[in-house]
Amino acid sequence: MGLLQRGADWLSRTMTADSSSDTTRQFFYRYGTRRFPIHPTIGQTDYEAEDSDGQITTMQTRDFIVPVSELVDESGEPFTPADDHQIEEVVGDQTYLYQLRSPDGRRAWRYSDHHRYRIRIHTVQVAHV
């Protein structure tokens, strides 16, 4: 393993440890009847789109950057995020629900590093309970 590979490994572990030290918020990945905890780093992505009248619309997604190792099903098999999946954020007695979605019509996730250790998942908030 080279120096850059070791550095990428360390950075991925450090980002996960830092993001999971916040005990006031919990995050869960949901699809179908499955719900399991994840430890994301929070980000955002800005999008611009021009409509047929030439008007520019700006949109922003809330991104969850998740270690690939956390995206496994109950049998331990890895899976990739899909548009019908959701992320739930619980802050005290408040719950926020985010739907996986990319405003520009592309898939709702992408790898966020060269070594494919982390996935950036684009979402929009769909509920606040």
mmCIF file of C-alpha atoms in Angstrom, residues 3-4 7-8 11 15 22 29 55 72 82-84 88-89 96 98 103 112 118 122 125:
data_model
loop_
_atom_site.group_PDB
_atom_site.id
_atom_site.type_symbol
_atom_site.label_atom_id
_atom_site.label_comp_id
_atom_site.label_asym_id
_atom_site.label_seq_id
_atom_site.Cartn_x
_atom_site.Cartn_y
_atom_site.Cartn_z
ATOM 1 C CA LEU A 3 1.644 6.575 0.856
ATOM 2 C CA LEU A 4 -1.338 8.122 -0.955
ATOM 3 C CA GLY A 7 -3.454 8.786 3.494
ATOM 4 C CA ALA A 8 -6.826 8.194 1.805
ATOM 5 C CA LEU A 11 -8.800 10.513 5.916
ATOM 6 C CA MET A 15 -14.058 11.890 8.601
ATOM 7 C CA ASP A 22 -22.190 14.296 17.388
ATOM 8 C CA TYR A 29 -30.623 5.006 5.685
ATOM 9 C CA GLN A 55 -34.790 31.951 -16.619
ATOM 10 C CA VAL A 72 -24.621 -3.126 3.031
ATOM 11 C CA ALA A 82 -31.361 4.406 -5.616
ATOM 12 C CA ASP A 83 -33.908 7.174 -6.183
ATOM 13 C CA ASP A 84 -36.591 5.505 -4.028
ATOM 14 C CA GLU A 88 -33.704 10.094 8.000
ATOM 15 C CA GLU A 89 -32.120 12.638 10.351
ATOM 16 C CA TYR A 96 -36.264 15.199 8.905
ATOM 17 C CA TYR A 98 -34.660 13.340 2.742
ATOM 18 C CA PRO A 103 -32.146 18.017 -9.652
ATOM 19 C CA SER A 112 -16.585 11.333 -3.494
ATOM 20 C CA ARG A 118 -17.105 7.254 0.289
ATOM 21 C CA HIS A 122 -27.704 13.997 -3.151
ATOM 22 C CA GLN A 125 -35.951 17.325 2.166
#
